[in-house]
Amino acid sequence: MKAAIFYGPNQKLRIEEVSEPVPSDNEVVVKVVACGLCHTDLHYIDHGVPTFKKPPLILGHEPAGIVYKVGRGVRNLKEGDRVLIPAVFSCGSCRACRTGRENICDTMVMLGNNIDGGYAENVVVPAKDLAIVPEDIPLSEIAVVADAVSTPFHAVVNRAKVKAGDVISVFGCGGVGINIVQIASIVGAKVIAVDIVDSKLEKAKKLGASITLNANNYDNVAKEIRKLTDGGVDIAFEAIGNPKTLQNAFDTLRRGGTLCVVGYCSQKLEWSFTKVMYYEMQIIGSLGCRPVDYPKIINLVKENKLNIKELISAKFPLDKINEAFDFLRSGEGLRTIIMMSG
Ligand SMILES: [Zn+2]
Ligand SMILES: [Zn+2]
């Protein structure tokens, strides 16, 4: 089969012929139809963030496809099922898994990082966490759901527990942030979206934001938001992973408010905890999504509550994957996907 192989940082991926994967007892082989491109891949390719499995490795953790071969022990899937493949697989037996928090499993396995991923004609994965996709939803849309919608779903619904009438701020309107905007709007919150790219803010408006602010137009965007909201928002989301925007997001909160950290920040930051104690502020993290939530998200797509088409900026065939990454690097668009048949 054909696959795009990652040989190490600062090299182009190489399209090569590799042997077809064979499923063990509890695995299935899925014929990939579409696979989303993600900034996480650029961390490996451009910034030298190490992958758990040493290269050569097939990247790609946002695939969707059709079950093609089924391991002997698999009961929940059959050949021909259309499936969403989660980015991360849980062990099922650690304390986190047994208490319904599989997304922070002790020994989680990430596709295209610990094991070969979806930039290939076929991918072999554990069967237990796959979700079946109805016929009427295109698999290209599901490839977008696999990470860029599921992570925001968990952050908004399970972690920050946004409710109708809440006022929230969202810092960063890229692939993840824009869907925090979208899902929080569906839930019934009033959303204030912040970014420094006007086109992303326009999209945020289209997907439900009541107010959009370009942070470059203000000396202190947090102060502006506190002014607009009569003292601050209930919940602030940070979907960038930058010390300055983390501080800004926190500074938009009212007393007793919650900061939900969704962006990955590797830098250390100075933080005054005075307000945290004195105003009973909360700071919570959010990572990925639980398998039990995927059918709920698929249902939101089916019911046309979630606008997925608006998120897909470009499609490339596997042969053009390096061009696709160049497009991602350009910062244009929201989600780029690889279509295996296209
Ligand atoms: Zn991703
Ligand atoms: Zn586990």
XYZ file of C-alpha atoms and ligand atoms in Angstrom:
344
model
C 0.000 0.000 0.000
C 0.981 3.624 -0.417
C 1.900 5.706 2.641
C 3.552 9.027 3.466
C 6.562 8.244 5.645
C 8.110 10.617 8.183
C 11.886 10.089 8.423
C 12.666 12.855 10.919
C 12.430 16.610 11.484
C 13.040 19.123 8.711
C 12.558 16.586 5.936
C 9.688 16.216 3.527
C 7.457 13.194 3.972
C 8.201 10.500 1.384
C 5.488 8.628 -0.446
C 6.504 4.982 -0.433
C 5.126 1.500 -0.943
C 4.906 -0.392 2.385
C 3.443 -3.746 3.391
C -0.245 -3.871 4.280
C -1.023 -4.048 8.010
C -2.533 -7.237 9.457
C -4.984 -6.995 12.385
C -4.305 -8.887 15.607
C -7.240 -10.298 17.619
C -8.739 -7.021 18.879
C -7.812 -4.809 15.967
C -9.283 -3.807 12.638
C -7.672 -2.579 9.450
C -9.452 0.482 8.105
C -9.252 1.631 4.502
C -8.601 5.346 4.967
C -10.934 7.637 3.025
C -9.847 10.967 4.504
C -7.338 12.116 7.111
C -7.137 15.575 8.666
C -3.864 17.491 8.800
C -2.995 18.959 12.179
C -0.543 21.422 13.692
C 0.590 18.585 15.948
C 2.203 17.051 12.835
C 4.073 20.301 12.233
C 5.497 20.068 15.768
C 7.151 16.791 14.690
C 8.101 17.880 11.169
C 9.203 21.476 11.735
C 9.975 21.878 15.423
C 11.717 18.633 16.361
C 9.135 17.531 18.944
C 9.949 13.801 19.189
C 7.401 11.160 18.263
C 7.035 8.247 20.712
C 7.828 5.735 17.994
C 11.111 6.594 16.362
C 10.907 7.367 12.620
C 10.335 5.998 10.079
C 6.714 6.471 11.080
C 3.433 7.120 9.305
C 1.912 10.290 10.790
C -1.781 11.248 10.749
C -4.127 11.032 13.742
C -7.406 12.284 12.226
C -8.502 9.542 9.819
C -11.919 8.245 8.886
C -12.591 5.266 6.653
C -14.167 1.902 6.015
C -13.453 -1.266 7.993
C -11.601 -3.604 5.670
C -10.240 -6.462 7.801
C -11.479 -7.559 11.221
C -9.439 -9.298 13.941
C -10.800 -12.571 15.353
C -11.818 -11.121 18.738
C -13.639 -8.044 17.431
C -17.384 -7.981 18.165
C -18.381 -4.309 17.747
C -17.437 -3.857 14.080
C -17.714 -5.689 10.777
C -16.240 -5.353 7.338
C -17.754 -2.406 5.450
C -18.614 -0.307 8.533
C -17.902 3.388 8.041
C -15.947 4.579 11.069
C -14.508 7.518 12.931
C -11.083 6.650 14.319
C -10.155 8.497 17.516
C -6.756 10.173 17.672
C -5.930 8.472 20.962
C -6.603 4.947 22.221
C -7.047 4.178 25.899
C -5.936 1.042 27.775
C -9.331 0.425 29.413
C -7.870 -0.821 32.694
C -6.033 2.030 34.475
C -7.726 4.140 37.164
C -8.511 6.987 34.722
C -10.091 4.581 32.230
C -12.133 2.819 34.903
C -13.526 6.137 36.165
C -14.681 7.304 32.727
C -11.707 9.530 32.017
C -10.140 7.560 29.176
C -8.803 10.757 27.607
C -6.189 10.978 30.378
C -5.364 7.240 30.364
C -2.021 6.344 31.983
C -0.808 4.475 28.928
C -2.668 6.096 26.048
C -1.554 5.339 22.549
C -1.713 8.065 19.938
C -2.159 7.350 16.276
C 0.652 8.718 14.102
C 2.842 9.103 17.190
C 3.048 5.866 19.206
C 1.840 3.786 16.266
C 1.566 4.244 12.479
C -1.202 6.656 11.535
C -3.594 7.602 8.778
C -1.511 9.123 5.980
C -1.719 5.770 4.250
C -4.136 3.660 2.252
C -4.803 1.461 5.301
C -4.333 1.814 9.033
C -4.487 -0.847 11.754
C -6.118 0.256 15.040
C -7.668 -1.203 18.216
C -11.361 -1.786 17.520
C -12.882 -0.883 20.880
C -13.050 2.928 20.632
C -14.116 3.319 16.985
C -17.494 4.965 16.343
C -19.795 3.975 13.479
C -20.742 6.769 11.068
C -24.177 6.835 9.344
C -24.307 6.585 5.537
C -25.455 10.157 5.005
C -22.407 11.845 6.563
C -19.369 12.191 4.266
C -16.226 10.643 5.790
C -14.278 13.785 4.830
C -16.397 15.656 7.383
C -15.757 12.974 9.989
C -11.983 13.361 9.516
C -12.455 16.912 10.755
C -14.518 15.782 13.725
C -11.899 13.286 14.912
C -9.771 15.911 16.672
C -10.741 19.490 15.798
C -14.328 19.095 17.020
C -13.966 16.398 19.676
C -11.374 18.318 21.706
C -13.604 21.437 21.885
C -16.662 19.276 22.660
C -14.957 17.808 25.732
C -13.633 21.228 26.827
C -17.016 22.981 26.531
C -19.394 20.239 27.637
C -17.480 18.038 30.070
C -14.761 20.227 31.537
C -16.013 23.833 31.600
C -19.669 22.686 31.670
C -20.876 25.718 29.700
C -24.600 26.378 30.164
C -27.219 28.419 28.313
C -26.818 32.080 29.190
C -23.154 31.836 30.233
C -20.871 34.522 28.854
C -17.551 33.155 27.627
C -14.381 34.405 25.968
C -12.384 32.306 23.501
C -8.761 33.174 22.760
C -7.620 31.757 19.417
C -9.987 30.953 16.552
C -7.936 28.300 14.732
C -9.154 24.737 14.199
C -9.799 24.091 17.898
C -10.835 27.576 19.066
C -13.377 28.058 16.280
C -15.157 24.906 17.417
C -15.168 26.034 21.037
C -17.014 29.071 19.632
C -19.362 26.847 17.638
C -20.170 24.313 20.387
C -20.534 26.916 23.151
C -22.995 28.773 20.874
C -24.981 25.579 20.300
C -25.166 25.116 24.077
C -26.566 28.640 24.370
C -23.668 30.736 25.636
C -22.874 34.264 24.566
C -19.450 34.015 22.947
C -16.745 36.666 22.659
C -14.064 35.487 20.216
C -10.531 36.899 20.142
C -7.861 36.424 17.475
C -5.378 38.541 15.507
C -6.519 37.380 12.054
C -9.663 39.109 10.759
C -10.666 36.250 8.429
C -10.711 33.861 11.407
C -12.857 36.299 13.351
C -15.295 36.538 10.437
C -15.618 32.760 10.515
C -16.110 32.873 14.300
C -18.988 35.298 13.747
C -20.490 32.950 11.150
C -20.277 30.039 13.594
C -21.965 31.771 16.489
C -19.753 34.406 18.155
C -21.750 37.431 19.344
C -18.709 39.705 19.581
C -15.356 39.368 17.814
C -12.249 41.334 18.762
C -8.914 41.622 16.986
C -6.463 41.761 19.917
C -4.073 43.903 17.852
C -6.598 46.729 17.890
C -6.520 47.088 21.679
C -3.835 47.975 24.232
C -5.522 45.654 26.672
C -8.079 43.330 25.125
C -8.952 41.747 28.500
C -9.909 45.129 29.929
C -12.086 45.763 26.865
C -13.878 42.452 27.427
C -14.447 43.207 31.120
C -15.955 46.520 30.039
C -18.216 44.837 27.472
C -19.430 42.240 29.959
C -20.003 44.342 33.037
C -17.111 42.945 35.036
C -15.971 39.869 33.185
C -16.975 36.568 31.620
C -18.004 33.355 33.384
C -15.585 31.105 31.522
C -12.502 31.880 29.422
C -10.986 29.377 26.977
C -7.387 29.574 25.797
C -6.798 27.574 22.605
C -3.372 28.873 21.616
C -0.858 27.812 24.275
C 0.912 31.125 24.775
C 1.832 32.694 28.167
C 0.504 36.110 27.130
C -2.852 34.876 25.850
C -3.224 32.610 28.909
C -2.837 35.675 31.117
C -5.173 37.717 28.890
C -7.821 34.994 28.967
C -7.603 34.782 32.773
C -7.886 38.568 32.998
C -11.230 38.521 31.159
C -12.860 36.541 34.010
C -15.320 37.832 36.563
C -14.854 36.930 40.211
C -15.375 33.198 40.662
C -14.768 32.571 36.954
C -13.085 29.594 35.311
C -10.140 29.494 32.922
C -10.186 26.386 30.732
C -6.751 25.663 29.229
C -7.023 23.872 25.874
C -3.874 25.131 24.110
C -0.581 23.323 24.682
C 1.967 25.661 26.297
C 5.525 24.412 26.789
C 6.847 27.659 28.263
C 6.975 28.405 31.982
C 4.901 31.346 33.088
C 4.711 33.606 36.073
C 1.319 33.543 37.650
C -0.053 35.475 40.591
C -2.323 33.225 42.594
C -3.662 36.066 44.730
C -6.860 36.326 42.715
C -7.226 32.551 42.481
C -7.592 32.379 46.260
C -9.212 35.714 46.955
C -11.821 35.626 44.168
C -12.252 31.832 44.114
C -11.043 31.532 40.533
C -10.658 28.130 38.905
C -8.076 26.972 36.394
C -8.826 23.686 34.645
C -7.171 21.782 31.825
C -8.829 19.885 28.987
C -7.309 17.187 26.825
C -8.837 15.400 23.858
C -12.161 13.653 24.246
C -13.638 10.442 25.695
C -14.722 7.621 23.360
C -18.256 7.813 24.786
C -18.623 11.328 23.341
C -17.929 10.453 19.690
C -21.447 9.145 18.942
C -22.861 12.360 20.471
C -20.687 14.470 18.193
C -21.599 12.388 15.133
C -25.240 12.981 16.059
C -24.695 16.754 16.150
C -23.267 16.521 12.619
C -26.186 14.343 11.483
C -28.726 16.789 12.904
C -26.950 19.661 11.105
C -26.321 21.401 14.417
C -22.583 21.434 13.783
C -21.376 23.176 10.661
C -18.464 21.091 9.391
C -18.380 22.183 5.738
C -17.456 25.686 6.845
C -14.337 24.284 8.535
C -12.811 22.475 5.562
C -10.490 24.837 3.727
C -8.687 22.540 1.300
C -8.404 18.922 0.179
C -5.240 17.321 -1.206
C -4.463 13.820 -2.491
C -1.840 11.775 -0.570
C 0.781 12.407 -3.276
C 0.546 16.128 -2.543
C 0.868 15.843 1.241
C 3.960 18.075 1.405
C 2.068 20.820 -0.472
C -0.799 20.301 1.967
C 1.568 20.924 4.887
C 2.856 24.068 3.143
C -0.756 25.257 2.984
C -1.140 24.531 6.704
C 2.100 26.422 7.438
C 0.795 29.445 5.532
C -1.810 29.862 8.289
C -4.563 30.075 5.679
C -7.757 28.240 6.311
C -8.959 26.149 9.211
C -8.762 22.454 8.398
C -6.935 20.782 5.555
C -7.589 17.166 4.726
C -5.927 14.438 2.714
C -8.374 12.516 0.514
C -7.046 9.044 -0.221
C -9.108 8.537 -3.320
C -8.719 12.080 -4.630
Zn -4.880 16.862 15.556
Zn -6.098 3.639 30.722
